[in-house]
Tab-separated table of C-alpha atoms in Angstrom:
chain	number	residue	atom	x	y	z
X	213	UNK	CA	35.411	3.373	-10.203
X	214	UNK	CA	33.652	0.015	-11.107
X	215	UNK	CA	33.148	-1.847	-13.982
X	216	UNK	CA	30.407	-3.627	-14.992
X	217	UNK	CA	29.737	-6.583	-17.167
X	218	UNK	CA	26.206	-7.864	-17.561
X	219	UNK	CA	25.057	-11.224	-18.457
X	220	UNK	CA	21.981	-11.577	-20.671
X	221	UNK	CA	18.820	-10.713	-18.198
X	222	UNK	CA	16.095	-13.285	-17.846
X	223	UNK	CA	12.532	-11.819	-17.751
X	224	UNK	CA	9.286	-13.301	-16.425
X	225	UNK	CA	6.918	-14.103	-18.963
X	226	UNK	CA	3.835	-11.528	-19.005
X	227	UNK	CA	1.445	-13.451	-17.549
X	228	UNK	CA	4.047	-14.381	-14.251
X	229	UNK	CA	3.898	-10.846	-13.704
X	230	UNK	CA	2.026	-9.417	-10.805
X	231	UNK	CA	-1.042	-7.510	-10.654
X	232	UNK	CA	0.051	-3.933	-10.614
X	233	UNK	CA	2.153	-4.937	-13.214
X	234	UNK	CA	-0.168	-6.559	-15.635
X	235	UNK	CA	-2.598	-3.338	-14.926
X	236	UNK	CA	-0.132	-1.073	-16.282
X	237	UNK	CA	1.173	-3.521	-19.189
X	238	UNK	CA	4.516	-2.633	-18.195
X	239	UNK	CA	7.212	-3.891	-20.403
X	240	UNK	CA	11.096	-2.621	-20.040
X	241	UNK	CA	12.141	0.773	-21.176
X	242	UNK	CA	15.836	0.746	-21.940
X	243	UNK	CA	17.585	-1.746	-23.762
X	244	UNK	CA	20.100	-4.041	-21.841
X	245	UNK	CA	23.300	-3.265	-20.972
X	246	UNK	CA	25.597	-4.526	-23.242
X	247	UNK	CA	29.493	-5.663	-22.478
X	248	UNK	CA	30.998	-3.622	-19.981
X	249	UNK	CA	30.057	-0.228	-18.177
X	250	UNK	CA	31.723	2.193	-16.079
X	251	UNK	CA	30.284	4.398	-13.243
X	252	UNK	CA	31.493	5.331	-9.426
X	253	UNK	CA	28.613	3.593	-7.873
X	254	UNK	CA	26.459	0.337	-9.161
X	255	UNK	CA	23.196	-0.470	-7.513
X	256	UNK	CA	21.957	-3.934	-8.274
X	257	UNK	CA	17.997	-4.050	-8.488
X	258	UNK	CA	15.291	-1.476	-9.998
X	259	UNK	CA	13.237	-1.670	-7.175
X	260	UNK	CA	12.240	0.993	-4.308
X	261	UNK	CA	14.875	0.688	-2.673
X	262	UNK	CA	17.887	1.057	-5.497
X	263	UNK	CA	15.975	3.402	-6.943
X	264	UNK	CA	15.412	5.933	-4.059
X	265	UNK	CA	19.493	5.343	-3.213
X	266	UNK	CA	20.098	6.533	-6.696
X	267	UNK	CA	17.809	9.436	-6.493
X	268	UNK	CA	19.637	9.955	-3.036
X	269	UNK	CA	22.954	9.745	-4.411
X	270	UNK	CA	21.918	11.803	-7.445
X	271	UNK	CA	20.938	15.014	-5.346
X	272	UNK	CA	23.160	15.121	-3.130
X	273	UNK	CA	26.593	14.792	-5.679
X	274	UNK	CA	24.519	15.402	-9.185
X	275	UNK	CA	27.828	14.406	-10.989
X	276	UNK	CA	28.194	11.048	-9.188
X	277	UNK	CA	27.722	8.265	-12.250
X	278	UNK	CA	25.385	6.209	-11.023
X	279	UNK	CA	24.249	2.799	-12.669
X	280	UNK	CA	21.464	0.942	-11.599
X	281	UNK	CA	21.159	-2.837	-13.149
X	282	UNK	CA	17.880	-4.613	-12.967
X	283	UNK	CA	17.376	-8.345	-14.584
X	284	UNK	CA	14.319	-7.350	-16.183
X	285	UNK	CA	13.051	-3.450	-15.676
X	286	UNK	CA	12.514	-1.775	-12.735
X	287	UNK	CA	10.023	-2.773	-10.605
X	288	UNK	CA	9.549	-5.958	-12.198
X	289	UNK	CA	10.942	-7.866	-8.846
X	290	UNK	CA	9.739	-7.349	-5.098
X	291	UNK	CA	8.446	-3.597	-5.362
X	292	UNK	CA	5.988	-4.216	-8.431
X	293	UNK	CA	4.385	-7.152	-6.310
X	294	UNK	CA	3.976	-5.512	-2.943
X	295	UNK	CA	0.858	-4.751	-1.532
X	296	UNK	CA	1.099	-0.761	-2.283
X	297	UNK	CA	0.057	0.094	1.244
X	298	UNK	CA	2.003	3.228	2.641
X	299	UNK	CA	1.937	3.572	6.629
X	300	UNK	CA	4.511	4.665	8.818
X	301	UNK	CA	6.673	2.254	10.952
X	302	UNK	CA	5.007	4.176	13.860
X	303	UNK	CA	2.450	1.015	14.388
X	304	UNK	CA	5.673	-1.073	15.428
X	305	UNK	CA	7.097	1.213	17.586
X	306	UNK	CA	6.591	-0.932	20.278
X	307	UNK	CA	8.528	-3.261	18.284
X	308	UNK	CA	11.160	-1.158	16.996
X	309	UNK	CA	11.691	0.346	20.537
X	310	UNK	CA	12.943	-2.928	21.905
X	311	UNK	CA	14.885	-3.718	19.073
X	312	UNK	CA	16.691	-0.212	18.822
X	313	UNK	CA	16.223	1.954	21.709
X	314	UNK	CA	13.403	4.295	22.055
X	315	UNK	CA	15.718	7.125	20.227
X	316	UNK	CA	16.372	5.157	16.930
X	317	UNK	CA	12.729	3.339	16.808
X	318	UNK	CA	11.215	7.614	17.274
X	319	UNK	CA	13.987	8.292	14.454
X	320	UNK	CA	12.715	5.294	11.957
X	321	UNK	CA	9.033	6.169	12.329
X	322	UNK	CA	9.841	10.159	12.043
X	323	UNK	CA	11.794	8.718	8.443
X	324	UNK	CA	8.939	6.894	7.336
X	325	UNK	CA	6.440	9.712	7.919
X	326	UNK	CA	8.958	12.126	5.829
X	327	UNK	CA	8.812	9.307	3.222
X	328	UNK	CA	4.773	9.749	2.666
X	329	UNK	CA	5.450	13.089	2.707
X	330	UNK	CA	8.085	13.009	-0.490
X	331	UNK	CA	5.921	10.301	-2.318
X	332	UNK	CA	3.348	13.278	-1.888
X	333	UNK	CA	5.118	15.919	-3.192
X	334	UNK	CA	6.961	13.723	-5.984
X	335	UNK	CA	3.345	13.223	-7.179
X	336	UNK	CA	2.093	16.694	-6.864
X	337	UNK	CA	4.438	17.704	-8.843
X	338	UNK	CA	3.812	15.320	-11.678
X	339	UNK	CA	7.277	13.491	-10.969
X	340	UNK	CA	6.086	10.394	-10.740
X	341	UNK	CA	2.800	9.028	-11.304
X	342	UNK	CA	1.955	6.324	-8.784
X	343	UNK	CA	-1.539	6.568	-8.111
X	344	UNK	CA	-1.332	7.569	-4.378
X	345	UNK	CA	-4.050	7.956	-2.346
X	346	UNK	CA	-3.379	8.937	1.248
X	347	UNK	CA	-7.082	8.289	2.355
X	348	UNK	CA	-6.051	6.146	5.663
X	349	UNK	CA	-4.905	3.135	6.798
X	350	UNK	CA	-6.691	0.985	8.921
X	351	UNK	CA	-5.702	-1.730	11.704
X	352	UNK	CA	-9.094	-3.202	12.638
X	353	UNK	CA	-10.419	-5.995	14.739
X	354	UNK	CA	-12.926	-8.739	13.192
X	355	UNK	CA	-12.901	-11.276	16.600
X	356	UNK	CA	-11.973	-10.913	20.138
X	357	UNK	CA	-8.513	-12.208	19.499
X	358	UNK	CA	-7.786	-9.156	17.719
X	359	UNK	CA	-9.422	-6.423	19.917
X	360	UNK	CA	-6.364	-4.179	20.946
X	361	UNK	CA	-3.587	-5.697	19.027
X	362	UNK	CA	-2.488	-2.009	18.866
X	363	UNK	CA	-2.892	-1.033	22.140
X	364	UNK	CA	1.107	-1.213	23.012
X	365	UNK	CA	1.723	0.906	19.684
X	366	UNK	CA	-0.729	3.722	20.878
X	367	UNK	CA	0.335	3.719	24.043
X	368	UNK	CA	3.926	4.128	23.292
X	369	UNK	CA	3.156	6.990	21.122
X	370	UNK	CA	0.767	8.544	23.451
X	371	UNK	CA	3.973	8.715	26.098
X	372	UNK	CA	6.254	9.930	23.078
X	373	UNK	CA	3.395	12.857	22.495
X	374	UNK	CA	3.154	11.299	18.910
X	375	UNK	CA	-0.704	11.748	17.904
X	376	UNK	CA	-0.697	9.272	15.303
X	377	UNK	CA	-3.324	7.258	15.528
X	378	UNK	CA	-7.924	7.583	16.375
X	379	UNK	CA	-9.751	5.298	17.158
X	380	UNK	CA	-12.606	3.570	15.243
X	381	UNK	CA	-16.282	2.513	15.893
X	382	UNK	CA	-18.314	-0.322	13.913
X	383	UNK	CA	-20.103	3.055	11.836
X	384	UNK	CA	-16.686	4.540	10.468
X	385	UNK	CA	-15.033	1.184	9.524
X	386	UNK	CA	-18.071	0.461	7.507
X	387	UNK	CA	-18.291	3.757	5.753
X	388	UNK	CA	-14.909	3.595	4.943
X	389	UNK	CA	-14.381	-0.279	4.186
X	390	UNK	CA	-18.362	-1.096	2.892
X	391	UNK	CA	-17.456	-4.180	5.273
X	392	UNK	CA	-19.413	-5.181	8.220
X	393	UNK	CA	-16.759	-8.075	9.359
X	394	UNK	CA	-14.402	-5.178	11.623
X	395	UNK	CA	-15.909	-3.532	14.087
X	396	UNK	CA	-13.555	-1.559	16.562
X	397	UNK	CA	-9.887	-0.180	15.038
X	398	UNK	CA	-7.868	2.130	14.695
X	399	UNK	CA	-6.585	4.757	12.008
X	400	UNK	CA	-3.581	6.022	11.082
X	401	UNK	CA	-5.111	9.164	8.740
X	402	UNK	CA	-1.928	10.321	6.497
X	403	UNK	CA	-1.567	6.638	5.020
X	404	UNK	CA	-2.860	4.279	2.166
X	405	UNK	CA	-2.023	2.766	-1.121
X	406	UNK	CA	0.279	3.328	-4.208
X	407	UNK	CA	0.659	1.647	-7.114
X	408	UNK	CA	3.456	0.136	-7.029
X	409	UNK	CA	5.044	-0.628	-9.969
C-alpha cells in the first residue's frame, strides 16, 4: 500500500496552454487531492501513458485502487501538446530492428498497430471522444534528399511479409494533401490524427 501526500499543483495559465487544449477550453475536472491518500498503486502524470497503465491495471485486477496524480488535469502536460498523429512504429522498423532484434522490433510495431485498433474501438463505442480520423498517414518527399528515406522501412517489412505500406505518385499526394510541394511517398493507410487532449 502507498500513501500519498500532495503538494498544492501549479497550473499553466490558459493562454500557455497548447492548441488542442485551448480548442477544447479544457479546464480540470476533479478537485485536488487534499492531505494524504491511500491506494496499492500511484501513477504520477495524467497523460497517455499513466492513463492507459491505469486502464491496464484496472481491467485486468478491477479491485486494484489505483490513483493517478496529475499537477494540473490530465492531459494538460506532454500528451495535450503532441502532434495527434497515430502511425505504427512499423516505419522504424529498420530502426527498432537494430536496436532490439528483429523479434522484439516485429513485436513493438504488431503493439502499436493493436493500439490504433483500441483507440478505434474505444471511440466507436462512444468511450472516449477524441476526434480520430484514421484517413492515412503520409511520409512524402518534397526534394531529392528525401526521395526514399523509407526505402529500408519497406524493405524490411516486405521480407517480414508485413504489407504496410503503398506507394504514392505526385496525383494522390495532392488529392489527399491539396499540396503540390511532395511529389513521390508513401502511405501507411490505417493511420492519422487524434485530438489529443
Amino acid at each position: 500500500m502507498n500513501t500519498i501526500t500532495m503538494r498544492p499543483p501549479v497550473a499553466a495559465a490558459k493562454g500557455d496552454r497548447s492548441f488542442w487544449l485551448q480548442s477544447i477550453d479544457a479546464d480540470a475536472v476533479t478537485a485536488p487531492l487534499q492531505g494524504s491518500e491511500d491506494c496499492d498503486v500511484a501513477i504520477v502524470g495524467g497523460g497517455y501513458a499513466g492513463l492507459w497503465t491505469a486502464l491496464r491495471i484496472k481491467e485486468q485486477a478491477p479491485q486494484t485502487r489505483v490513483t493517478v496524480l496529475e499537477a494540473d488535469f490530465c492531459g494538460s502536460g506532454a500528451s495535450g501538446r503532441n502532434g495527434g498523429q497515430v502511425h505504427s512504429w512499423f516505419a522504424e522498423i529498420d530502426m527498432l530492428r537494430v536496436l532490439v532484434g528483429e523479434d522484439d522490433a516485429l513485436m513493438l510495431c504488431r503493439a502499436t498497430t493493436d493500439a490504433i485498433e483500441e483507440l478505434s474501438s474505444l471511440q466507436a463505442a462512444g468511450t472516449i471522444d477524441m476526434d480520430l480520423r484514421l484517413d492515412g498517414w503520409l511520409w512524402t518527399a518534397s526534394s531529392t534528399a528525401q526521395e526514399g528515406a523509407w526505402a529500408q522501412a519497406c524493405n524490411v517489412c516486405r521480407t517480414i511479409g508485413e504489407a504496410r505500406f503503398r506507394p504514392l505518385q505526385r496525383a494522390e499526394i495532392l488529392l489527399r494533401t491539396g499540396s503540390a510541394a511532395s511529389y513521390v511517398g508513401i502511405v501507411e493507410e490505417r493511420a492519422g490524427t487524434v485530438q489529443p487532449a
